[in-house]
CSV table of C-alpha atoms in Angstrom, one decimal:
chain,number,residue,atom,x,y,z
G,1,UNK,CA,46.2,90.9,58.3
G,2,UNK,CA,47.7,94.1,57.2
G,3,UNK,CA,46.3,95.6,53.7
G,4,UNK,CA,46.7,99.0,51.9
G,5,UNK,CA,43.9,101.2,50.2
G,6,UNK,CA,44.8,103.6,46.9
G,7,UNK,CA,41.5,105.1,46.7
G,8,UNK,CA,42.3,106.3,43.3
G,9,UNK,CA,43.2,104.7,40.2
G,10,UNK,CA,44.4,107.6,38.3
G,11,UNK,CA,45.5,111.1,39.4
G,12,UNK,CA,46.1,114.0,37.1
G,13,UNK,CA,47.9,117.4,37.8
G,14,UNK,CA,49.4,120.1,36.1
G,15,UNK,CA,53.0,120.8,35.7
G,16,UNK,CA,54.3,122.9,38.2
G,17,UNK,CA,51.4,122.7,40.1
G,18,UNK,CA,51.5,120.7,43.8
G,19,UNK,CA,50.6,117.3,44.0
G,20,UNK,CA,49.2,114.2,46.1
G,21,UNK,CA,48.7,110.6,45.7
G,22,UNK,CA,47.0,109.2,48.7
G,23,UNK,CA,47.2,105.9,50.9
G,24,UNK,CA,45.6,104.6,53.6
G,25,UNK,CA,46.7,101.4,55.5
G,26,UNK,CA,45.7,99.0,57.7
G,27,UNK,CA,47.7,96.6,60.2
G,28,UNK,CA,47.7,94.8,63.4
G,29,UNK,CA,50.4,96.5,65.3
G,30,UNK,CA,52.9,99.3,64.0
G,31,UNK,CA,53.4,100.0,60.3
G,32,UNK,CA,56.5,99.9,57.8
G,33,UNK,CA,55.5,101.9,55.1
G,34,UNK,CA,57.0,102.1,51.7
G,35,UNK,CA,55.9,104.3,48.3
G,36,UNK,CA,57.6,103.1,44.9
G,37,UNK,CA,57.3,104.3,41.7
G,38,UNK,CA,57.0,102.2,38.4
G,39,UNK,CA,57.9,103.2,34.9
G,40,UNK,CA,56.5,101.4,31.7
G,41,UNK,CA,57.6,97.5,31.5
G,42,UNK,CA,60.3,98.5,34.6
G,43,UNK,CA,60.6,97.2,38.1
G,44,UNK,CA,59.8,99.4,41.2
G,45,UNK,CA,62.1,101.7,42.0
G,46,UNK,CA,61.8,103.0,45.7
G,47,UNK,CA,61.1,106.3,46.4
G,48,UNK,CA,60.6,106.6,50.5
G,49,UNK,CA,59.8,104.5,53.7
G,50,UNK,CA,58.5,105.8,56.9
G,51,UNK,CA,60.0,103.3,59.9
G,52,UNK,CA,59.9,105.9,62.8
G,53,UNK,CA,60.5,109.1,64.0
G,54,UNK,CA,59.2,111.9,62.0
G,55,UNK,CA,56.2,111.6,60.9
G,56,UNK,CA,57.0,113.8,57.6
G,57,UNK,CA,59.5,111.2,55.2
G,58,UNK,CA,61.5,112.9,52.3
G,59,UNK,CA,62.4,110.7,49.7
G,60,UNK,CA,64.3,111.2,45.9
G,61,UNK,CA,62.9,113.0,43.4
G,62,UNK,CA,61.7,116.0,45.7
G,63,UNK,CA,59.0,113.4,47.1
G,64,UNK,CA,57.8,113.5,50.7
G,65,UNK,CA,54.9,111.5,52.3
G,66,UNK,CA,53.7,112.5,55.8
G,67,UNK,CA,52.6,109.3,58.0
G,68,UNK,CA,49.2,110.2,60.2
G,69,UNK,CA,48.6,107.6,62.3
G,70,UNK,CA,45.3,108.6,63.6
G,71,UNK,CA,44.0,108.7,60.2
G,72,UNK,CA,45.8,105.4,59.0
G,73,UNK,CA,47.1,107.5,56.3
G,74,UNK,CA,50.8,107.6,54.4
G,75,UNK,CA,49.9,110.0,51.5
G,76,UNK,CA,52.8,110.7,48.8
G,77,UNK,CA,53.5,114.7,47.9
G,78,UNK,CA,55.5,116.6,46.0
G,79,UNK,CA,55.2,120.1,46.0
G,80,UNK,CA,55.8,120.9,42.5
G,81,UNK,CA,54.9,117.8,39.9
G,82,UNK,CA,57.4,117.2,36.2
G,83,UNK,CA,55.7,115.6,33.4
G,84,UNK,CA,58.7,113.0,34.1
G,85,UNK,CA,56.4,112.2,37.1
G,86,UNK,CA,54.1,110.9,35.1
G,87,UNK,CA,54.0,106.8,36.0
G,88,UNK,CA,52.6,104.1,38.3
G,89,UNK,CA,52.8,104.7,42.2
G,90,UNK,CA,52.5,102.0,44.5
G,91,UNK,CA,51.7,102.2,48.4
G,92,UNK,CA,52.9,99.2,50.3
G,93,UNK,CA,52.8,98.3,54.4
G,94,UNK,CA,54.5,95.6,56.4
G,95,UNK,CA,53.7,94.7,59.8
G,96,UNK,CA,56.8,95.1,62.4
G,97,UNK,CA,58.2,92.1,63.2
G,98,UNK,CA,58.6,88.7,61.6
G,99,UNK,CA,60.0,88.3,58.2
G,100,UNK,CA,56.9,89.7,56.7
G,101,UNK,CA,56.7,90.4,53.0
G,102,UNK,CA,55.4,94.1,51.5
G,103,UNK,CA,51.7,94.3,50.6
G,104,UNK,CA,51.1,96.5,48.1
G,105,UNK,CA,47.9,99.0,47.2
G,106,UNK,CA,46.8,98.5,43.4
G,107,UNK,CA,48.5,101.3,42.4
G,108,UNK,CA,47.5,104.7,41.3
G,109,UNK,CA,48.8,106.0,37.9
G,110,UNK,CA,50.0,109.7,37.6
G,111,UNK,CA,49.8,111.8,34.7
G,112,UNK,CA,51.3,115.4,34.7
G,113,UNK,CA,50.4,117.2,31.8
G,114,UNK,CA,52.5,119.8,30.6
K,1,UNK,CA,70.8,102.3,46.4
K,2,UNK,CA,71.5,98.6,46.5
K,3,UNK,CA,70.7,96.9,42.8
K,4,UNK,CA,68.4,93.5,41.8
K,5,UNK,CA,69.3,92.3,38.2
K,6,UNK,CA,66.7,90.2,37.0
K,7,UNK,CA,67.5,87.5,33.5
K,8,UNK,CA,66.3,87.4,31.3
K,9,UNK,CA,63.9,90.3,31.0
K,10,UNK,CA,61.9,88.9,27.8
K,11,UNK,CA,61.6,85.5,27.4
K,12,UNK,CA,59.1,83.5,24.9
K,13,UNK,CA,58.6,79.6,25.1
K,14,UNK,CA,56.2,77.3,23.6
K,15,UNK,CA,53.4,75.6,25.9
K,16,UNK,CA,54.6,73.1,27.6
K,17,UNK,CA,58.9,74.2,28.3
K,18,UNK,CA,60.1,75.0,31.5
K,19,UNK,CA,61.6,78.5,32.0
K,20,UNK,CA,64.4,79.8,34.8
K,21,UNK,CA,64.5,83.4,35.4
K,22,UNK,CA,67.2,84.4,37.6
K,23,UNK,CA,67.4,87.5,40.2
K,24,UNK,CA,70.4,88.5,41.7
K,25,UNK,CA,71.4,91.3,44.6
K,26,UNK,CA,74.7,92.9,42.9
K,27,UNK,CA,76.1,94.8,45.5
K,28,UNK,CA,74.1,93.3,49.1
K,29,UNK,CA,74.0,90.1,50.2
K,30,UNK,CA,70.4,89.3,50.8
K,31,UNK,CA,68.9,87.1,53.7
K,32,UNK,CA,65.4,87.1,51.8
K,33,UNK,CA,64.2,87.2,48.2
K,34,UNK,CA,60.7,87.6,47.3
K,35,UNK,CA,59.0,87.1,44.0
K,36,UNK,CA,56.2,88.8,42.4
K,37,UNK,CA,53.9,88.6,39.8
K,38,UNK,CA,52.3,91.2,38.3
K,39,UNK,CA,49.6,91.3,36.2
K,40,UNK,CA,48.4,94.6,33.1
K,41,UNK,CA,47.7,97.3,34.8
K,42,UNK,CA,47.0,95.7,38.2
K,43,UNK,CA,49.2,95.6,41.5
K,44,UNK,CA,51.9,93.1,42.4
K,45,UNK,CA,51.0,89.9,44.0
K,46,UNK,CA,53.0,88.0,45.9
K,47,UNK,CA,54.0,84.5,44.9
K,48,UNK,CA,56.6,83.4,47.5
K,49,UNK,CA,59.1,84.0,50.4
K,50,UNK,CA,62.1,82.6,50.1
K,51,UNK,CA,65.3,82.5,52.9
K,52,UNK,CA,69.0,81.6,51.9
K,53,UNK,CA,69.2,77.6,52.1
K,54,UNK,CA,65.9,77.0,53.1
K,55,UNK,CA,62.3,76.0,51.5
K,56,UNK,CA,60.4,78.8,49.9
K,57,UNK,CA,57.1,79.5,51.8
K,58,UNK,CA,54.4,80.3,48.9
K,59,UNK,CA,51.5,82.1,49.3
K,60,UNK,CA,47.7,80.3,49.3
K,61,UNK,CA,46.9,79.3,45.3
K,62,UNK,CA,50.3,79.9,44.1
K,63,UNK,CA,51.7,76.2,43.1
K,64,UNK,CA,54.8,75.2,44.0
K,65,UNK,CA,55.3,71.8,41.9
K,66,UNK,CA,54.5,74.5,39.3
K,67,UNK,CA,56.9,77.6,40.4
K,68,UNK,CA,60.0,76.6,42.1
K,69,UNK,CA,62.0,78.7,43.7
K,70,UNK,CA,65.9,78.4,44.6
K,71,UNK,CA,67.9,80.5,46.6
K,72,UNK,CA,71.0,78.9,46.8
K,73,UNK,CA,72.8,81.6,48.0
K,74,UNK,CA,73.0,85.0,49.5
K,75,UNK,CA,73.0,86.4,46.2
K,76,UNK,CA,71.0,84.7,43.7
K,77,UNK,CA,67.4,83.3,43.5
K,78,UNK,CA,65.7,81.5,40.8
K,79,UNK,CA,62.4,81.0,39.5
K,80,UNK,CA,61.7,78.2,37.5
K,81,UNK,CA,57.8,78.1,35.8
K,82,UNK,CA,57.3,74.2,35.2
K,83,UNK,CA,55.4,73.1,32.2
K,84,UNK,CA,54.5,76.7,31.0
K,85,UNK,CA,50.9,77.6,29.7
K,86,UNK,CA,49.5,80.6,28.0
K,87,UNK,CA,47.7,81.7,31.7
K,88,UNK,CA,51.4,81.6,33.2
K,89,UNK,CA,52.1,84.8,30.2
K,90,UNK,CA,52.9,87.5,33.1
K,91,UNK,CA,55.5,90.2,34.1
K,92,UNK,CA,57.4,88.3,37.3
K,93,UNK,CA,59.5,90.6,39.3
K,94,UNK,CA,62.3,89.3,42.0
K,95,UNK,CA,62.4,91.5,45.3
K,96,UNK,CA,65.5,91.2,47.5
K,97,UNK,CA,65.9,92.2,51.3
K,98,UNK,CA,69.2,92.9,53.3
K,99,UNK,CA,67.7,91.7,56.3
K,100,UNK,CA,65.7,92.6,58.9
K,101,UNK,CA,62.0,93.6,58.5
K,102,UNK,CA,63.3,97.2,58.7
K,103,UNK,CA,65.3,97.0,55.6
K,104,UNK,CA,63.8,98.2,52.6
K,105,UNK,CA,62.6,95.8,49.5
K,106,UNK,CA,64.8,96.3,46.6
K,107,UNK,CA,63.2,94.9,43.4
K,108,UNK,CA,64.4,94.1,40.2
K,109,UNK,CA,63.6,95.3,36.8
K,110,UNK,CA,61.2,92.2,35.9
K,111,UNK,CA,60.7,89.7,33.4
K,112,UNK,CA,57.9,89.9,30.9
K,113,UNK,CA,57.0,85.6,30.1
K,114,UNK,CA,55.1,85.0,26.9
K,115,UNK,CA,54.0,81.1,26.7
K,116,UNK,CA,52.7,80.7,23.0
C-alpha cells in the first residue's frame, strides 16, 4: 500500500524569506510523486512531479522539490516565499505501474506573512 | 497545462433529489477520470476510478447504488449522488488522466453540494 506523510499541518514564513513544506512517502516499489497547491473553494492546481531522472524537480511558481530516496522524502521549496503563496499544499505518491490513482498527504496549509 | 471544467460548481438540493455534476477534459482526451471528495479542511479522498466505457471501480465504503459514475466518453464523466442527504453536503472534485500512470492528474475546480 503506498501512503504519504505531511508532518505538519500549518507552516508559516516570512516574505522574502526561503521556505519548505515537507513530505515523506511510502510505497512498494518506485514512486510517482506529485505536489499541488489549493486555493480557497478551488480545485488543485499542479505545481511539480518527480518521475525520474534528477532528483531536484522545478515546477511553476519558482517551486522546486528535491526527491531523496533514502530518506523517503519529496519536500517542496521555494527559495524566496510571496504572501500569494499563502494556501493549501498537497503531497501525493502513486506506485509505478497499473492504473493506480494519486494518494494524497492531508495537506499542509502555508501562510506567508508580509 | 491541460484543463478539467467541472458543472456545476454550487449546487443546493433538498434531502432526498438526485444531483449530476459533470467533469470534463477540454483540451485532452482522457483514458481515466477520478473523483474526489473532500472534506473542510481535510485531504482528498478518493471515491472511484473510472475508465472510458467501462464500470467504475470504487474504493471500500464509498456506495455505488449511491454515487454513480459515467464516463461515456473520452471527454466527459459524470457523477450522480442518488437520493441526497445532509452527510453527502461535500466539495466533490473530478481528476482526469491522459493516460499512462506517468501522466500527471489534472483536476478540476470542484463542486461545493449543499443537501438541506
Amino acid at each position: 500500500a503506498q501512503s504519504v506523510a505531511q508532518p505538519e499541518d500549518q507552516v508559516n514564513v516570512a516574505e522574502g524569506n526561503p521556505l519548505t513544506v515537507k513530505c515523506t512517502y511510502s510505497v512498494s516499489g518506485n514512486p510517482y510523486l506529485f505536489w499541488y497547491v489549493q486555493y480557497p473553494n478551488r480545485g488543485l492546481q499542479f505545481l511539480l512531479k518527480y518521475i525520474t531522472g534528477d532528483n531536484l524537480v522545478k515546477g511553476s511558481y519558482g517551486f522546486e522539490a528535491e526527491f531523496n530516496k533514502s530518506q523517503t522524502s519529496f519536500h517542496l521549496k521555494k527559495p524566496s516565499a510571496l504572501v500569494s503563496d499563502s494556501a493549501l499544499y498537497f503531497c501525493a505518491v502513486r506506485d509505478i505501474g497499473g492504473n493506480t490513482p494519486l494518494v494524497f498527504g492531508k495537506g499542509t496549509r502555508l501562510s506567508v506573512i508580509a | 497545462g491541460a484543463v478539467v471544467s467541472q458543472h456545476p460548481s454550487r449546487v443546493i438540493c433538498k434531502s432526498g433529489t438526485s444531483v449530476k455534476i459533470e467533469c470534463r477534459s477540454l483540451d485532452f482526451q482522457a483514458t481515466t477520470m477520478f473523483w474526489y471528495r473532500q472534506f473542510p479542511k481535510q485531504s482528498l479522498m478518493l471515491m472511484a476510478t473510472s475508465n472510458e466505457g467501462s464500470k467504475a471501480t470504487y474504493e471500500q465504503g464509498v456506495e455505488k447504488d449511491k454515487f454513480l459514475i459515467n464516463h461515456a466518453s473520452l471527454t466527459l464523466s459524470t457523477l450522480t449522488v442518488t437520493s441526497a442527504h445532509p452527510e453527502d453536503s461535500s466539495f466533490y472534485i473530478c481528476s482526469a488522466r491522459k493516460g499512462p500512470s506517468t501522466d500527471t492528474q489534472y483536476f478540476g475546480p470542484g463542486t461545493r453540494l449543499t443537501v438541506l
